[in-house]
Tab-separated table of N, CA and C in Angstrom:
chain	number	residue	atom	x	y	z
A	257	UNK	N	-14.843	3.196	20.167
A	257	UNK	CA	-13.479	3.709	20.113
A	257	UNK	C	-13.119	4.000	18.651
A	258	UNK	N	-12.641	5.047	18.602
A	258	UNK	CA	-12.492	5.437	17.218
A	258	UNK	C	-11.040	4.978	16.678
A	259	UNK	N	-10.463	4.346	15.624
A	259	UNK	CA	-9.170	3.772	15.111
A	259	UNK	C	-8.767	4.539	13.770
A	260	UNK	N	-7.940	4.898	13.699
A	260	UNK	CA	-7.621	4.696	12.196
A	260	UNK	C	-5.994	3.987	11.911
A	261	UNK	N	-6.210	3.348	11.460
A	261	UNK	CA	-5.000	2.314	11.205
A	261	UNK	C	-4.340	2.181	9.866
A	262	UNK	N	-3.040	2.930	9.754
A	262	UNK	CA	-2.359	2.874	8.086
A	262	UNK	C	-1.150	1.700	8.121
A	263	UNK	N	-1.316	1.356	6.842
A	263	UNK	CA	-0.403	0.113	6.284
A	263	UNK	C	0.025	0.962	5.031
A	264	UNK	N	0.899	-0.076	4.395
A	264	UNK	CA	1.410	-0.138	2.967
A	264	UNK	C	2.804	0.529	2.965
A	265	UNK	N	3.352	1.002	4.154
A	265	UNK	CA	4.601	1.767	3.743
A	265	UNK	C	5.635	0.664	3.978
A	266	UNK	N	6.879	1.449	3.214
A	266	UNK	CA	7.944	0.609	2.855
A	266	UNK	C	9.060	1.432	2.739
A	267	UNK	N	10.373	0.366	2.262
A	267	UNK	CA	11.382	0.895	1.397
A	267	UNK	C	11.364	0.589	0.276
A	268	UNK	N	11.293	1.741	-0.675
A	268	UNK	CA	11.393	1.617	-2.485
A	268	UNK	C	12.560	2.733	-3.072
A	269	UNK	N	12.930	2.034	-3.824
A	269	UNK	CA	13.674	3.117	-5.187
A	269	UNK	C	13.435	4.081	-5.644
A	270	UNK	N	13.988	5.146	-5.929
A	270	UNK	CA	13.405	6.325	-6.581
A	270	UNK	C	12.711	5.741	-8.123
A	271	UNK	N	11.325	6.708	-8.120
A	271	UNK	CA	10.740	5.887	-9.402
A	271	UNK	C	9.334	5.020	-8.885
A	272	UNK	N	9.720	4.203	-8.051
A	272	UNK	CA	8.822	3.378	-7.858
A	272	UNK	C	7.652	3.701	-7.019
A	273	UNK	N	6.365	2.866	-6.501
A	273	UNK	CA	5.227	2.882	-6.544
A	273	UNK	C	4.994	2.223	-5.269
A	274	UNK	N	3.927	3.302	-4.210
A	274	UNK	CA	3.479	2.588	-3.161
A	274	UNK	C	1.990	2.829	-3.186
A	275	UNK	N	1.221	2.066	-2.829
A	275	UNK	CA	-0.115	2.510	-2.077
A	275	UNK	C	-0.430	2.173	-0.418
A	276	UNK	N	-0.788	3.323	0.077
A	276	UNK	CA	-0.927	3.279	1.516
A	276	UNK	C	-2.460	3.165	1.171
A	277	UNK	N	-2.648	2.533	2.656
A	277	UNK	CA	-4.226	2.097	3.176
A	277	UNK	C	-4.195	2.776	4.646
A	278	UNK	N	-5.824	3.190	4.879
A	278	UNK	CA	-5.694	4.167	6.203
A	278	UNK	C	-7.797	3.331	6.652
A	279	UNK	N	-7.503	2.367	7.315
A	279	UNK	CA	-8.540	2.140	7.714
A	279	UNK	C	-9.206	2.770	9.123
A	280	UNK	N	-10.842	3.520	8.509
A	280	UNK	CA	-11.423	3.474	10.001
A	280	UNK	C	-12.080	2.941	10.432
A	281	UNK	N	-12.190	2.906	11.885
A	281	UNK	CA	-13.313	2.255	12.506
A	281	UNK	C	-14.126	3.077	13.309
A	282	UNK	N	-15.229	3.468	14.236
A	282	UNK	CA	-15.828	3.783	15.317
A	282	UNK	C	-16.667	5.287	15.226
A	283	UNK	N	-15.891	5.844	13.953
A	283	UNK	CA	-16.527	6.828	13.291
A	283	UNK	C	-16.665	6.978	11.701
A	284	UNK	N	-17.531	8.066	11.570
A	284	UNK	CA	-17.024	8.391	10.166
A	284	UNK	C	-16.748	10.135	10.005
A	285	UNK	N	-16.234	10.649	8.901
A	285	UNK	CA	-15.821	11.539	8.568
A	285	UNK	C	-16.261	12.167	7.626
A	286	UNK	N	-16.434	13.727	7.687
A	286	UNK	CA	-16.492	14.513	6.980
A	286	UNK	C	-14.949	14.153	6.019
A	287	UNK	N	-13.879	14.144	6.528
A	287	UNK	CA	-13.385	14.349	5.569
A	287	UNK	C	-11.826	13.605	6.009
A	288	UNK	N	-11.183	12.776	4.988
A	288	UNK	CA	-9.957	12.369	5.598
A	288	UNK	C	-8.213	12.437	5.003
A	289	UNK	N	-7.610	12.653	5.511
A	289	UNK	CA	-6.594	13.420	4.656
A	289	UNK	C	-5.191	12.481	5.286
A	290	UNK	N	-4.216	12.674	4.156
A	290	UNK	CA	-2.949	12.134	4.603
A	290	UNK	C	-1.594	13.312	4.647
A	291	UNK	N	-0.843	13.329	5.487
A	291	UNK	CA	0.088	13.921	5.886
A	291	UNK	C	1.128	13.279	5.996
A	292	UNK	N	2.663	13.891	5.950
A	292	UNK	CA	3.235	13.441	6.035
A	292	UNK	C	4.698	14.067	7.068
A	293	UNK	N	6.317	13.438	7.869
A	293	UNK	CA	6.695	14.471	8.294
A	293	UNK	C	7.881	13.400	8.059
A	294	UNK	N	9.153	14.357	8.248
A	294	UNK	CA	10.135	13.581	7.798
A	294	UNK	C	10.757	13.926	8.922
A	295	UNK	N	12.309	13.410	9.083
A	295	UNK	CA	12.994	13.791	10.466
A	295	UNK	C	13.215	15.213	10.639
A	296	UNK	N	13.183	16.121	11.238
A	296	UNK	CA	12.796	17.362	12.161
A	296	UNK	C	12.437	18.677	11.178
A	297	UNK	N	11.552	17.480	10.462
A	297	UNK	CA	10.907	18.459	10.081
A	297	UNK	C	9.371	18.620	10.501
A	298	UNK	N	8.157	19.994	9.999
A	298	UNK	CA	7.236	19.951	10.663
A	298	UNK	C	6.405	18.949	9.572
A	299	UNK	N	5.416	18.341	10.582
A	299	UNK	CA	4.255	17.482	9.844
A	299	UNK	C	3.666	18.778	8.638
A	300	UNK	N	3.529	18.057	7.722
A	300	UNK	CA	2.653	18.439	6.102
A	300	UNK	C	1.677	17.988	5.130
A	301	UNK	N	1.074	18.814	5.336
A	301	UNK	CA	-0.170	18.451	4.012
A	301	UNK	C	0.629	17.475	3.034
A	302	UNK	N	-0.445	16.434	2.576
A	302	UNK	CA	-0.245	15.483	1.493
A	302	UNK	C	-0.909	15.352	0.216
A	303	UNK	N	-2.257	15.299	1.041
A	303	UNK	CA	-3.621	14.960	0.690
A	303	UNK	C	-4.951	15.129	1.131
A	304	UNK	N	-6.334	15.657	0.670
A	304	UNK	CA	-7.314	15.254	1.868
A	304	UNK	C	-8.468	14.908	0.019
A	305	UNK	N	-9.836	14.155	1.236
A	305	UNK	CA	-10.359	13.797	0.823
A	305	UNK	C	-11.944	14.113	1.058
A	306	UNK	N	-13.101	14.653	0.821
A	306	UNK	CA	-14.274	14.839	1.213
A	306	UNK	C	-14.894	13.269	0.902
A	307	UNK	N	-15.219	13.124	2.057
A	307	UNK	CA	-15.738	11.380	2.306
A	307	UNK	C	-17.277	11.416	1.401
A	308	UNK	N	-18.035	12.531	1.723
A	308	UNK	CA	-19.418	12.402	0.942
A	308	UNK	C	-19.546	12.693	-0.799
A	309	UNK	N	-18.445	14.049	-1.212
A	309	UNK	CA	-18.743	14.261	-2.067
A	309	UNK	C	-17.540	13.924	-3.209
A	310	UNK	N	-16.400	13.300	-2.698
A	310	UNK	CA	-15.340	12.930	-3.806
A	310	UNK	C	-14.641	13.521	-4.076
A	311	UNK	N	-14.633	15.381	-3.890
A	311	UNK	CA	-13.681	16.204	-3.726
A	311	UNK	C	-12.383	15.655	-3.114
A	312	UNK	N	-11.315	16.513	-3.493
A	312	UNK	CA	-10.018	15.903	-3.892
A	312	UNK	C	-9.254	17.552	-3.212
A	313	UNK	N	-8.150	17.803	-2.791
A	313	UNK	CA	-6.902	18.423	-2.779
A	313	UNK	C	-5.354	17.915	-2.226
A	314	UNK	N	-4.813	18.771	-3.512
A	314	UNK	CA	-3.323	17.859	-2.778
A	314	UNK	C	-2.522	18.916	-2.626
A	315	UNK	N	-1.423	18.971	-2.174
A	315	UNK	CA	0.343	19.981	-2.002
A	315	UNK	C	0.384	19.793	-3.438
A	316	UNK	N	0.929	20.872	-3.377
A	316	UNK	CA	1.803	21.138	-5.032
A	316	UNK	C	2.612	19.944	-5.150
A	317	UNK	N	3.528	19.722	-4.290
A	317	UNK	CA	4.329	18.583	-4.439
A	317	UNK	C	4.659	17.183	-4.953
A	318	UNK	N	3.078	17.106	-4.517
A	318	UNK	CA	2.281	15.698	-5.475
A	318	UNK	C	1.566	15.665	-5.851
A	319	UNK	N	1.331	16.326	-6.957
A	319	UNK	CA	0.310	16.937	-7.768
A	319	UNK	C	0.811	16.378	-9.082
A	320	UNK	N	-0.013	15.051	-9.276
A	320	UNK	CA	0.201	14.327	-10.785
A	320	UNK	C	0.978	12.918	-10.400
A	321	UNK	N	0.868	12.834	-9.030
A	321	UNK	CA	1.993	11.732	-8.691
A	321	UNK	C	1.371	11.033	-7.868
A	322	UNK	N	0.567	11.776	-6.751
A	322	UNK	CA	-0.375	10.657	-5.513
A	322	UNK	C	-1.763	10.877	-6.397
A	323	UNK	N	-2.314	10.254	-5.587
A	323	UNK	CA	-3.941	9.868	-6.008
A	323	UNK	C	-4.470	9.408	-4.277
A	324	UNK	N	-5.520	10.631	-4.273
A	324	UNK	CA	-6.081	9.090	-2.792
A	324	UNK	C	-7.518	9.129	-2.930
A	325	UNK	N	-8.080	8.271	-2.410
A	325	UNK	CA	-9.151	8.077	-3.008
A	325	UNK	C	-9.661	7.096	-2.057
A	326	UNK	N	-11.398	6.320	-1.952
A	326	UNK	CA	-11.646	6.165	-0.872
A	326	UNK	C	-12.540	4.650	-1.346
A	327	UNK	N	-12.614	3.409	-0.244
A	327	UNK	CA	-13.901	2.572	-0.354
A	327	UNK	C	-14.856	2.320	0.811
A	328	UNK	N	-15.819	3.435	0.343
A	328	UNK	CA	-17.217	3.136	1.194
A	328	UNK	C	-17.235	2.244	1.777
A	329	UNK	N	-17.427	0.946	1.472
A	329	UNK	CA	-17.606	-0.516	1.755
A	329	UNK	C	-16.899	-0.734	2.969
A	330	UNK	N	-15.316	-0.529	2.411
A	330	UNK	CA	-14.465	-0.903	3.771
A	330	UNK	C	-13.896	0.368	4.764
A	331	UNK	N	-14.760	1.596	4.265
A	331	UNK	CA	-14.163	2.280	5.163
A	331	UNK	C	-12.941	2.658	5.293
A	332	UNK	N	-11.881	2.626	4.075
A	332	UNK	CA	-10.869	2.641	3.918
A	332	UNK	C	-10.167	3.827	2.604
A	333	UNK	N	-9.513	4.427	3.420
A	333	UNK	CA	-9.051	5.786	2.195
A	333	UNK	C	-7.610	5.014	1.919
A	334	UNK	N	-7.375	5.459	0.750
A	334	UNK	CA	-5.873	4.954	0.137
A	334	UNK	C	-5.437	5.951	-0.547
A	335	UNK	N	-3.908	5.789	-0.511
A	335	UNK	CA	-3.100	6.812	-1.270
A	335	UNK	C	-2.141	6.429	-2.357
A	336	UNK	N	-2.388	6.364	-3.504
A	336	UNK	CA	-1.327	5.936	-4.555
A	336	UNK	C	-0.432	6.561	-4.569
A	337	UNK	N	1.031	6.294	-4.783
A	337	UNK	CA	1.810	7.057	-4.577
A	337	UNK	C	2.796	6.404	-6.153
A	338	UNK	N	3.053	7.288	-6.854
A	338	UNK	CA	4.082	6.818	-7.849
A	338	UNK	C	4.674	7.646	-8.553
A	339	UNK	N	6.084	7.239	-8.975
A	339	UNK	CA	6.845	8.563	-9.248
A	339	UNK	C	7.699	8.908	-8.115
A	340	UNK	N	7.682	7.884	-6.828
A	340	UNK	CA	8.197	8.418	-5.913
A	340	UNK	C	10.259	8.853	-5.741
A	341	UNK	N	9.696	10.045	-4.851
A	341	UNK	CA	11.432	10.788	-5.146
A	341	UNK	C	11.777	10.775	-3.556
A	342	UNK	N	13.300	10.663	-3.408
A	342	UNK	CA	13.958	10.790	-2.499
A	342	UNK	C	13.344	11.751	-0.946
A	343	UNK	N	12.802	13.125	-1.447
A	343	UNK	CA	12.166	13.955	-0.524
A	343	UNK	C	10.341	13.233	-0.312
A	344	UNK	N	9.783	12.294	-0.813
A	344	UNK	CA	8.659	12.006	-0.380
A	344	UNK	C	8.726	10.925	1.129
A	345	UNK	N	10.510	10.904	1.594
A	345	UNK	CA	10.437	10.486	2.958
A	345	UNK	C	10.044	10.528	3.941
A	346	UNK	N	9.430	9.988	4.877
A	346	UNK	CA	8.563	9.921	5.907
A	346	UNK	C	7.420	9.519	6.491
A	347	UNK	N	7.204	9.604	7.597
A	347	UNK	CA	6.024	9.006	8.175
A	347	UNK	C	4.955	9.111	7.518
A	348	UNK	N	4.193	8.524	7.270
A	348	UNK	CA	2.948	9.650	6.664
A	348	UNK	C	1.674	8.706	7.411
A	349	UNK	N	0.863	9.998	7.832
A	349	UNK	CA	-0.681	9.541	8.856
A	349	UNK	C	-1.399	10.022	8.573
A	350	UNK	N	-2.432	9.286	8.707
A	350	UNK	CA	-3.938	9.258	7.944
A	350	UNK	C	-4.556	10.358	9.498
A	351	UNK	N	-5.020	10.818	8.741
A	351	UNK	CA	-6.404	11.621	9.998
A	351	UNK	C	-7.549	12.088	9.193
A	352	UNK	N	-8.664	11.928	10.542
A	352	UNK	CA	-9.871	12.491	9.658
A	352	UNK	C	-10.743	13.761	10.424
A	353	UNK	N	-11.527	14.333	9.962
A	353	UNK	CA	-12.212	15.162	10.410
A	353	UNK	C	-13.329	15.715	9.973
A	354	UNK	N	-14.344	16.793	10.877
A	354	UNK	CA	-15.289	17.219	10.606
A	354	UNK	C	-15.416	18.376	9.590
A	355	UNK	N	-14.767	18.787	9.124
A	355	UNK	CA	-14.466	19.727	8.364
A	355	UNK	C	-14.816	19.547	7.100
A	356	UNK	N	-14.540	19.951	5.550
A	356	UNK	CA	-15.434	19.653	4.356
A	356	UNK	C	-14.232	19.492	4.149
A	357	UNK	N	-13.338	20.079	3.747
A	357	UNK	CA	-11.722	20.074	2.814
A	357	UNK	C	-10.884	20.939	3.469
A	358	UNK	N	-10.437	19.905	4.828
A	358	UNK	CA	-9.012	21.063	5.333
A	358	UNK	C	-7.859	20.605	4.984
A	359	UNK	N	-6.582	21.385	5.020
A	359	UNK	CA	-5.752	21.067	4.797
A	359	UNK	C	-4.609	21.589	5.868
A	360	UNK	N	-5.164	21.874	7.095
A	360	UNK	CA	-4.274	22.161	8.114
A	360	UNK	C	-4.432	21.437	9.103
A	361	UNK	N	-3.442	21.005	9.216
A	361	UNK	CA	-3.492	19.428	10.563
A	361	UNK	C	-4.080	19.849	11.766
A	362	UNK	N	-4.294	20.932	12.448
A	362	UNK	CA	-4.604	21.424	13.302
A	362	UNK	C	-6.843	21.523	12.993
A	363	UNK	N	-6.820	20.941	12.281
A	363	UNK	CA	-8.167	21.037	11.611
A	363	UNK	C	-8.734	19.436	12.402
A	364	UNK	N	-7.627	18.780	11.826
A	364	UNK	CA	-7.646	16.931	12.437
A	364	UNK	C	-8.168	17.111	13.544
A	365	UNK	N	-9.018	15.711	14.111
A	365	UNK	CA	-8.888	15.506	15.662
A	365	UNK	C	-8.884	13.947	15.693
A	366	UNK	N	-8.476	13.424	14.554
A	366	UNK	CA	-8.264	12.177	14.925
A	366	UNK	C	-7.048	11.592	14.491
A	367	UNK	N	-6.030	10.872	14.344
A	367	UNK	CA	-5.555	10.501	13.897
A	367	UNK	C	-4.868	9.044	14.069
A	368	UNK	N	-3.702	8.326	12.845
A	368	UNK	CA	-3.790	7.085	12.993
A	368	UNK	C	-2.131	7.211	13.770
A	369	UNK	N	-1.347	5.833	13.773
A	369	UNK	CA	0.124	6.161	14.434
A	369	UNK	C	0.942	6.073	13.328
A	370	UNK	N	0.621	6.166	11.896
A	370	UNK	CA	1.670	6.458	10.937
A	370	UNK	C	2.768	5.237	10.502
A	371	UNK	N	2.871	5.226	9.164
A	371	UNK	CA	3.888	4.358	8.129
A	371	UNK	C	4.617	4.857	7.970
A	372	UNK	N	6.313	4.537	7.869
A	372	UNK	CA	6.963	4.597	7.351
A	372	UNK	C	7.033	4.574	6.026
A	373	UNK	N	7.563	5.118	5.387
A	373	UNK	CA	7.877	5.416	3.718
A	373	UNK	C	9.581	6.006	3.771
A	374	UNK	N	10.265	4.863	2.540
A	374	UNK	CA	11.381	5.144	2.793
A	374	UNK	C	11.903	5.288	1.316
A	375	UNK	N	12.231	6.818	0.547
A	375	UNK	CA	12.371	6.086	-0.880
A	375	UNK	C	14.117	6.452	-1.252
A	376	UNK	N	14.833	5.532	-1.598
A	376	UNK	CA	16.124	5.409	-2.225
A	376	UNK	C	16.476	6.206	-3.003
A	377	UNK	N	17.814	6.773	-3.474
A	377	UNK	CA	17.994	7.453	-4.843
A	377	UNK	C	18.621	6.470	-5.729
């Protein structure tokens, strides 16, 4: 059975600093990425990650501000998040896929049930 399971979200202050964790289990991935969606709005690119080769893309948005990045060992991608602003609200879910570096959710076929992230002004 394939899992992916995210932690680390919260409520923080504008300014301040989260790291999310997105553990898998039952597979592995070409490639795993974080998204995010706020209330009615549509789900959005965050982040993705190429699991083999370390390749990296992010949204303009958080570009100089997240970091995600991955441990072999535990099978576990993480997302630094700092600098955080009022609009980085929302769910945000880990998914992974066969793909090398997508960045369209519709690319996903797996995904986790998503953290809350809540940031203050």
């Amino acid at each position: 059975q394939v899992r992916l399971v995210e932690s680390g979200g919260g409520l923080v202050q504008a300014g301040a600093s989260l790291r999310l964790s997105c553990a898998a289990s039952g597979r592995t991935f070409n490639a795993m990425g974080w998204f995010r969606q706020a209330p009615g709005k549509e789900r959005e690119f965050v982040a993705v990650l190429n699991w083999s080769r370390g390749s990296t893309s992010y949204a303009d948005s958080v570009k100089g501000r997240f970091t995600i990045s991955r441990d072999n060992a535990k099978n576990t991608m993480y997302l630094q998040m700092s600098s955080l602003k009022p609009e980085d609200t929302g769910v945000y879910y880990c998914a992974g896929s066969a793909l090398l570096l997508p960045i369209s959710p519709t690319a996903y076929g797996y995904w986790g049930q998503g953290t809350q992230v809540t940031v203050s002004s």
